[in-house]
Amino acid sequence: MSPRRFRIPWIATLAAIVVLIGTTPAAVLAEPATRRPVDVSSSFVATECAGKPVQVDTRWYFPAGRPTALVWLQHGFSRSAANLDALARSYANSGFLVVSPTLDSVNLSGCAVADNIADNSAFAQTIGGVFGSGRDAAGPLGMSLVRARNAVHRPEVTMPYRMVFAGHSAGGEFVVVAADTLRRADPVAYRRLAGLMLFDPVNSFFGVHFASAAASLGADRFPIRVIASQPSVSNSFGSGVAVLQRTTRQEFLGSRLVTGVHIDAEGESTDLIGELSELAVPRPRNGRVIHALATGWSSDMVAGTVTRTYYPGGRYYDLLLSTRTVTTLPVG
């Protein structure tokens, strides 16, 4: 056999591995001709904070067909919904209806995404209640959906029954506190909440709300999945992930990206501020892995299933392990 013929199978094998790591398992098995369209619309949620009415700007992402569930996608400190646009579109392309609010980062009354200069736990609890009552068409979230769907001519879209709370960085803490609020205050709405999908969650420097909420949800064996980056200043050296590792009662919590940086979840939607904060740019391969795992795990939360390929022992996940793309977060 000539040297040229001997090398070709190895080249083809290496190319297949690169393709597999950079795409979802579904994309490996089938190559759709075109990506399903996503309609994006701006709206707002009318609520209150510190006894005063506030309007929270929101972006809505509509999948092509009937949505399988609602995803609340919350940005982190000094960020906005625009910085999670690529992730939101990935969720919508997977059949989810996505709502992405933009919250203040600094607010003297605590009406902010992080507990920095004032306790924001009451605000997180209020927003959690907004999502808990989301199926009320006359409620603040229901009215926001009506405005958004009218703007993009999607009157057939109604609020799904099931929902997933997802958050990046300080947004991860925010949705954890909101979820625990539903658990305690609104058991009916809590039953609609399928789980939490957290992207490198960060707990605030002040207060213990994150740790307390995580412990309560852990005791309830509530489904939580995490995709973490490497410890850094931006994620408080992984302290938020460490809290979840200690408090979870699950056998599998999630993964850490071997070359991960804090803004990988933002991907191509990040900006100069994000890049300067990390002295790095998001890694496209990490972004593709985040999209594949997050949408796969979220879909399983909603359906109550386990799609083997996304977990240890499955084809896709084990390939990520063997190529040193991710490691599995230890728990307990």
Short mmCIF file of C-alpha atoms in Angstrom, two decimals:
data_model
loop_
_atom_site.label_atom_id
_atom_site.label_comp_id
_atom_site.label_asym_id
_atom_site.label_seq_id
_atom_site.Cartn_x
_atom_site.Cartn_y
_atom_site.Cartn_z
CA MET A 1 0.00 0.00 0.00
CA SER A 2 1.38 3.40 -0.92
CA PRO A 3 2.03 6.00 1.81
CA ARG A 4 -0.70 8.20 0.35
CA ARG A 5 -3.32 5.46 0.66
CA PHE A 6 -2.16 4.57 4.17
CA ARG A 7 -2.65 8.11 5.49
CA ILE A 8 -6.09 8.83 4.08
CA PRO A 9 -8.10 6.73 6.61
CA TRP A 10 -6.31 8.44 9.50
CA ILE A 11 -6.97 11.87 8.04
CA ALA A 12 -10.63 10.98 7.59
CA THR A 13 -10.84 9.70 11.18
CA LEU A 14 -9.30 12.87 12.61
CA ALA A 15 -11.65 15.00 10.54
CA ALA A 16 -14.62 13.01 11.83
CA ILE A 17 -13.53 13.59 15.43
CA VAL A 18 -13.24 17.35 14.85
CA VAL A 19 -16.70 17.42 13.30
CA LEU A 20 -18.18 15.39 16.13
CA ILE A 21 -16.75 17.62 18.84
CA GLY A 22 -17.93 20.77 17.11
CA THR A 23 -21.50 19.68 16.46
CA THR A 24 -24.38 18.07 18.28
CA PRO A 25 -24.96 14.33 17.95
CA ALA A 26 -28.05 15.01 15.86
CA ALA A 27 -25.99 17.03 13.43
CA VAL A 28 -23.55 14.15 13.05
CA LEU A 29 -26.31 11.77 12.07
CA ALA A 30 -28.13 14.15 9.77
CA GLU A 31 -27.23 17.37 8.04
CA PRO A 32 -30.28 19.63 7.67
CA ALA A 33 -30.29 21.73 4.53
CA THR A 34 -31.22 24.92 6.34
CA ARG A 35 -31.47 26.11 9.94
CA ARG A 36 -34.96 26.67 11.22
CA PRO A 37 -35.84 30.35 11.42
CA VAL A 38 -36.03 32.10 14.79
CA ASP A 39 -38.22 35.17 15.29
CA VAL A 40 -36.86 37.71 17.77
CA SER A 41 -38.95 40.43 19.36
CA SER A 42 -38.42 43.11 22.02
CA SER A 43 -40.91 43.66 24.81
CA PHE A 44 -40.96 44.44 28.53
CA VAL A 45 -42.25 42.99 31.79
CA ALA A 46 -44.10 45.36 34.09
CA THR A 47 -43.37 44.49 37.72
CA GLU A 48 -42.15 46.21 40.88
CA CYS A 49 -39.10 46.52 43.09
CA ALA A 50 -38.60 48.26 46.43
CA GLY A 51 -42.23 49.33 46.36
CA LYS A 52 -41.95 51.07 43.00
CA PRO A 53 -43.14 50.00 39.55
CA VAL A 54 -40.40 48.98 37.12
CA GLN A 55 -40.31 47.88 33.50
CA VAL A 56 -37.81 45.15 32.67
CA ASP A 57 -36.72 45.09 29.03
CA THR A 58 -36.96 41.62 27.52
CA ARG A 59 -36.08 39.81 24.34
CA TRP A 60 -38.29 36.95 23.16
CA TYR A 61 -37.05 34.21 20.83
CA PHE A 62 -39.69 32.17 19.00
CA PRO A 63 -38.93 28.73 17.57
CA ALA A 64 -40.29 27.75 14.16
CA GLY A 65 -43.04 25.52 15.52
CA ARG A 66 -44.91 25.02 18.76
CA PRO A 67 -42.49 25.53 21.67
CA THR A 68 -41.78 22.57 23.92
CA ALA A 69 -41.04 24.69 27.00
CA LEU A 70 -40.14 28.18 28.18
CA VAL A 71 -36.53 29.08 28.98
CA TRP A 72 -35.81 32.08 31.18
CA LEU A 73 -32.27 33.03 30.15
CA GLN A 74 -30.63 35.50 32.56
CA HIS A 75 -27.39 37.38 31.87
CA GLY A 76 -24.72 38.19 34.45
CA PHE A 77 -23.17 41.27 36.04
CA SER A 78 -22.44 44.19 33.67
CA ARG A 79 -24.03 42.27 30.82
CA SER A 80 -27.35 42.35 28.94
CA ALA A 81 -29.68 40.07 27.01
CA ALA A 82 -27.77 40.96 23.85
CA ASN A 83 -24.70 39.18 25.24
CA LEU A 84 -26.60 35.88 25.37
CA ASP A 85 -28.14 36.22 21.91
CA ALA A 86 -26.25 33.28 20.37
CA LEU A 87 -27.19 31.00 23.27
CA ALA A 88 -30.82 32.12 23.13
CA ARG A 89 -30.96 31.36 19.41
CA SER A 90 -29.51 27.92 20.04
CA TYR A 91 -32.29 27.22 22.53
CA ALA A 92 -34.94 28.50 20.10
CA ASN A 93 -33.48 26.36 17.31
CA SER A 94 -33.99 23.41 19.65
CA GLY A 95 -37.68 24.18 20.04
CA PHE A 96 -37.75 26.35 23.17
CA LEU A 97 -39.54 29.67 23.63
CA VAL A 98 -36.89 31.92 25.21
CA VAL A 99 -37.32 35.09 27.23
CA SER A 100 -34.15 36.99 28.12
CA PRO A 101 -34.56 39.98 30.47
CA THR A 102 -32.01 42.76 30.83
CA LEU A 103 -31.55 43.72 34.49
CA ASP A 104 -29.54 46.51 36.07
CA SER A 105 -26.16 45.57 37.47
CA VAL A 106 -26.00 48.34 40.08
CA ASN A 107 -29.05 49.64 41.90
CA LEU A 108 -29.19 51.31 45.33
CA SER A 109 -32.56 49.66 46.03
CA GLY A 110 -31.38 46.14 45.23
CA CYS A 111 -33.21 45.98 41.90
CA ALA A 112 -30.22 44.36 40.23
CA VAL A 113 -28.92 41.03 38.99
CA ALA A 114 -26.29 40.75 41.75
CA ASP A 115 -26.05 41.44 45.48
CA ASN A 116 -23.33 44.08 45.20
CA ILE A 117 -24.26 47.31 46.95
CA ALA A 118 -27.73 46.27 48.14
CA ASP A 119 -29.51 42.99 48.88
CA ASN A 120 -31.24 41.86 45.67
CA SER A 121 -32.92 38.73 47.05
CA ALA A 122 -36.36 40.37 47.23
CA PHE A 123 -36.07 41.36 43.57
CA ALA A 124 -35.06 37.82 42.59
CA GLN A 125 -38.06 36.52 44.48
CA THR A 126 -40.34 38.99 42.71
CA ILE A 127 -39.07 38.04 39.25
CA GLY A 128 -39.40 34.38 40.19
CA GLY A 129 -43.04 35.04 40.99
CA VAL A 130 -43.48 36.72 37.60
CA PHE A 131 -42.37 33.52 35.90
CA GLY A 132 -44.37 31.36 38.26
CA SER A 133 -47.57 33.12 37.17
CA GLY A 134 -46.52 33.17 33.53
CA ARG A 135 -49.46 31.09 32.30
CA ASP A 136 -51.83 33.82 33.46
CA ALA A 137 -52.45 35.61 30.15
CA ALA A 138 -53.28 38.83 32.01
CA GLY A 139 -50.15 38.65 34.19
CA PRO A 140 -46.96 40.62 33.53
CA LEU A 141 -45.17 37.79 31.70
CA GLY A 142 -48.26 36.82 29.74
CA MET A 143 -48.79 40.40 28.61
CA SER A 144 -45.13 40.67 27.63
CA LEU A 145 -45.51 37.57 25.46
CA VAL A 146 -48.61 39.00 23.78
CA ARG A 147 -46.75 42.19 22.88
CA ALA A 148 -43.76 40.24 21.57
CA ARG A 149 -45.70 37.73 19.51
CA ASN A 150 -47.89 40.45 17.96
CA ALA A 151 -44.75 42.29 16.85
CA VAL A 152 -43.50 39.26 14.90
CA HIS A 153 -46.95 38.02 13.83
CA ARG A 154 -46.88 34.80 15.83
CA PRO A 155 -50.35 34.86 17.44
CA GLU A 156 -50.47 31.05 17.64
CA VAL A 157 -47.71 30.90 20.28
CA THR A 158 -48.99 30.43 23.81
CA MET A 159 -47.11 30.05 27.07
CA PRO A 160 -45.79 26.48 27.45
CA TYR A 161 -46.61 24.57 30.60
CA ARG A 162 -43.05 23.51 31.41
CA MET A 163 -40.17 25.90 32.01
CA VAL A 164 -36.43 25.92 32.63
CA PHE A 165 -34.56 28.67 34.47
CA ALA A 166 -31.11 29.32 32.99
CA GLY A 167 -28.49 31.85 34.05
CA HIS A 168 -24.93 32.86 33.31
CA SER A 169 -22.53 34.15 35.97
CA ALA A 170 -24.45 36.28 38.52
CA GLY A 171 -27.58 35.40 36.56
CA GLY A 172 -27.02 31.84 37.76
CA GLU A 173 -27.32 32.92 41.37
CA PHE A 174 -30.36 35.02 40.51
CA VAL A 175 -32.33 32.11 39.01
CA VAL A 176 -31.31 29.74 41.81
CA VAL A 177 -32.79 32.13 44.40
CA ALA A 178 -35.89 32.59 42.22
CA ALA A 179 -36.37 28.83 41.90
CA ASP A 180 -36.14 28.30 45.66
CA THR A 181 -38.70 31.07 46.12
CA LEU A 182 -41.16 29.14 43.94
CA ARG A 183 -40.46 25.98 45.91
CA ARG A 184 -41.43 27.69 49.16
CA ALA A 185 -44.13 30.13 48.04
CA ASP A 186 -45.88 28.57 45.04
CA PRO A 187 -45.82 24.76 44.91
CA VAL A 188 -48.14 24.71 41.89
CA ALA A 189 -45.79 26.87 39.82
CA TYR A 190 -42.80 24.95 41.18
CA ARG A 191 -44.18 21.76 39.62
CA ARG A 192 -43.96 23.45 36.23
CA LEU A 193 -40.27 24.18 36.70
CA ALA A 194 -38.36 21.32 35.08
CA GLY A 195 -34.89 22.32 36.23
CA LEU A 196 -32.02 24.81 36.26
CA MET A 197 -29.33 25.17 33.59
CA LEU A 198 -26.41 27.21 34.94
CA PHE A 199 -23.48 28.58 32.96
CA ASP A 200 -20.46 29.20 35.18
CA PRO A 201 -22.65 30.51 38.03
CA VAL A 202 -21.17 33.08 40.41
CA ASN A 203 -22.39 33.83 43.92
CA SER A 204 -22.31 37.39 45.16
CA PHE A 205 -19.62 38.67 47.50
CA PHE A 206 -22.31 39.53 50.04
CA GLY A 207 -25.09 37.49 51.59
CA VAL A 208 -25.74 33.75 51.76
CA HIS A 209 -28.85 33.58 49.58
CA PHE A 210 -27.17 31.50 46.89
CA ALA A 211 -25.81 28.89 49.30
CA SER A 212 -29.10 28.71 51.21
CA ALA A 213 -31.19 28.32 48.05
CA ALA A 214 -28.79 25.76 46.57
CA ALA A 215 -28.93 23.68 49.76
CA SER A 216 -32.74 23.75 49.80
CA LEU A 217 -32.99 22.74 46.16
CA GLY A 218 -30.35 20.07 46.68
CA ALA A 219 -32.29 18.58 49.58
CA ASP A 220 -35.32 18.47 47.27
CA ARG A 221 -33.20 16.67 44.62
CA PHE A 222 -34.22 19.33 42.15
CA PRO A 223 -32.62 18.87 38.68
CA ILE A 224 -29.65 21.21 38.21
CA ARG A 225 -27.05 21.09 35.44
CA VAL A 226 -23.87 23.17 35.29
CA ILE A 227 -21.34 24.00 32.60
CA ALA A 228 -18.34 25.60 34.29
CA SER A 229 -15.24 27.32 33.00
CA GLN A 230 -11.82 27.26 34.63
CA PRO A 231 -11.58 29.11 37.97
CA SER A 232 -10.73 32.80 37.54
CA VAL A 233 -11.33 36.23 39.02
CA SER A 234 -14.48 36.58 36.90
CA ASN A 235 -16.17 33.57 38.48
CA SER A 236 -14.81 34.15 42.01
CA PHE A 237 -12.44 31.25 41.44
CA GLY A 238 -15.28 28.80 40.97
CA SER A 239 -16.88 29.40 44.37
CA GLY A 240 -20.43 29.26 43.00
CA VAL A 241 -19.82 25.93 41.30
CA ALA A 242 -18.21 24.63 44.49
CA VAL A 243 -21.38 25.48 46.45
CA LEU A 244 -23.46 23.43 44.03
CA GLN A 245 -21.01 20.53 44.14
CA ARG A 246 -21.37 20.39 47.93
CA THR A 247 -25.14 20.77 48.10
CA THR A 248 -26.40 18.70 45.18
CA ARG A 249 -27.91 15.27 45.84
CA GLN A 250 -27.51 14.29 42.19
CA GLU A 251 -25.05 11.73 40.88
CA PHE A 252 -24.30 13.98 37.89
CA LEU A 253 -24.15 17.78 38.14
CA GLY A 254 -22.39 18.74 34.93
CA SER A 255 -19.06 19.51 33.29
CA ARG A 256 -16.11 21.86 33.30
CA LEU A 257 -14.58 23.03 30.03
CA VAL A 258 -10.87 22.23 30.08
CA THR A 259 -10.01 25.42 28.17
CA GLY A 260 -13.08 27.30 29.34
CA VAL A 261 -13.22 31.04 29.99
CA HIS A 262 -16.07 32.82 31.72
CA ILE A 263 -17.49 34.38 28.53
CA ASP A 264 -17.65 31.14 26.52
CA ALA A 265 -21.40 31.03 27.21
CA GLU A 266 -21.74 34.39 25.45
CA GLY A 267 -19.73 33.23 22.45
CA GLU A 268 -20.03 35.44 19.41
CA SER A 269 -22.48 37.65 21.33
CA THR A 270 -19.87 38.92 23.74
CA ASP A 271 -18.37 42.40 23.45
CA LEU A 272 -15.18 44.30 24.16
CA ILE A 273 -16.02 44.61 27.85
CA GLY A 274 -16.36 40.87 28.14
CA GLU A 275 -13.12 40.21 26.29
CA LEU A 276 -11.18 42.77 28.33
CA SER A 277 -12.51 41.28 31.58
CA GLU A 278 -11.05 37.90 30.58
CA LEU A 279 -8.08 39.07 28.51
CA ALA A 280 -9.35 36.40 26.16
CA VAL A 281 -11.98 35.73 23.54
CA PRO A 282 -14.62 32.98 23.60
CA ARG A 283 -13.52 29.71 22.06
CA PRO A 284 -15.91 28.67 19.25
CA ARG A 285 -15.51 24.95 19.97
CA ASN A 286 -16.42 25.51 23.63
CA GLY A 287 -19.45 27.47 22.48
CA ARG A 288 -20.64 24.59 20.30
CA VAL A 289 -20.21 22.16 23.20
CA ILE A 290 -22.13 24.49 25.52
CA HIS A 291 -25.02 24.70 23.06
CA ALA A 292 -25.13 20.94 22.53
CA LEU A 293 -25.03 19.99 26.22
CA ALA A 294 -27.29 22.80 27.46
CA THR A 295 -30.07 22.15 24.96
CA GLY A 296 -29.73 18.39 25.36
CA TRP A 297 -29.84 18.48 29.15
CA SER A 298 -32.66 21.04 29.18
CA SER A 299 -34.72 18.93 26.79
CA ASP A 300 -34.25 15.94 29.09
CA MET A 301 -35.35 17.98 32.11
CA VAL A 302 -38.56 18.93 30.33
CA ALA A 303 -39.32 15.46 28.98
CA GLY A 304 -38.16 13.54 32.05
CA THR A 305 -35.82 11.48 29.89
CA VAL A 306 -32.12 10.65 29.71
CA THR A 307 -30.61 11.00 26.25
CA ARG A 308 -27.60 8.78 26.83
CA THR A 309 -25.22 10.51 24.44
CA TYR A 310 -25.12 13.69 26.57
CA TYR A 311 -23.97 11.95 29.76
CA PRO A 312 -21.00 9.89 30.97
CA GLY A 313 -21.05 6.61 29.11
CA GLY A 314 -22.68 8.14 26.06
CA ARG A 315 -20.98 8.50 22.68
CA TYR A 316 -20.80 12.28 22.44
CA TYR A 317 -19.99 12.93 26.10
CA ASP A 318 -17.28 10.28 26.26
CA LEU A 319 -15.68 11.73 23.14
CA LEU A 320 -15.56 15.11 24.90
CA LEU A 321 -13.84 13.40 27.83
CA SER A 322 -11.36 11.48 25.72
CA THR A 323 -10.35 14.58 23.76
CA ARG A 324 -9.88 16.59 26.97
CA THR A 325 -12.63 19.00 26.00
CA VAL A 326 -14.52 18.63 29.32
CA THR A 327 -14.12 16.99 32.68
CA THR A 328 -17.00 15.82 34.85
CA LEU A 329 -17.69 17.89 37.97
CA PRO A 330 -17.24 15.75 41.09
CA VAL A 331 -20.08 15.95 43.61
CA GLY A 332 -20.57 15.20 47.28
#
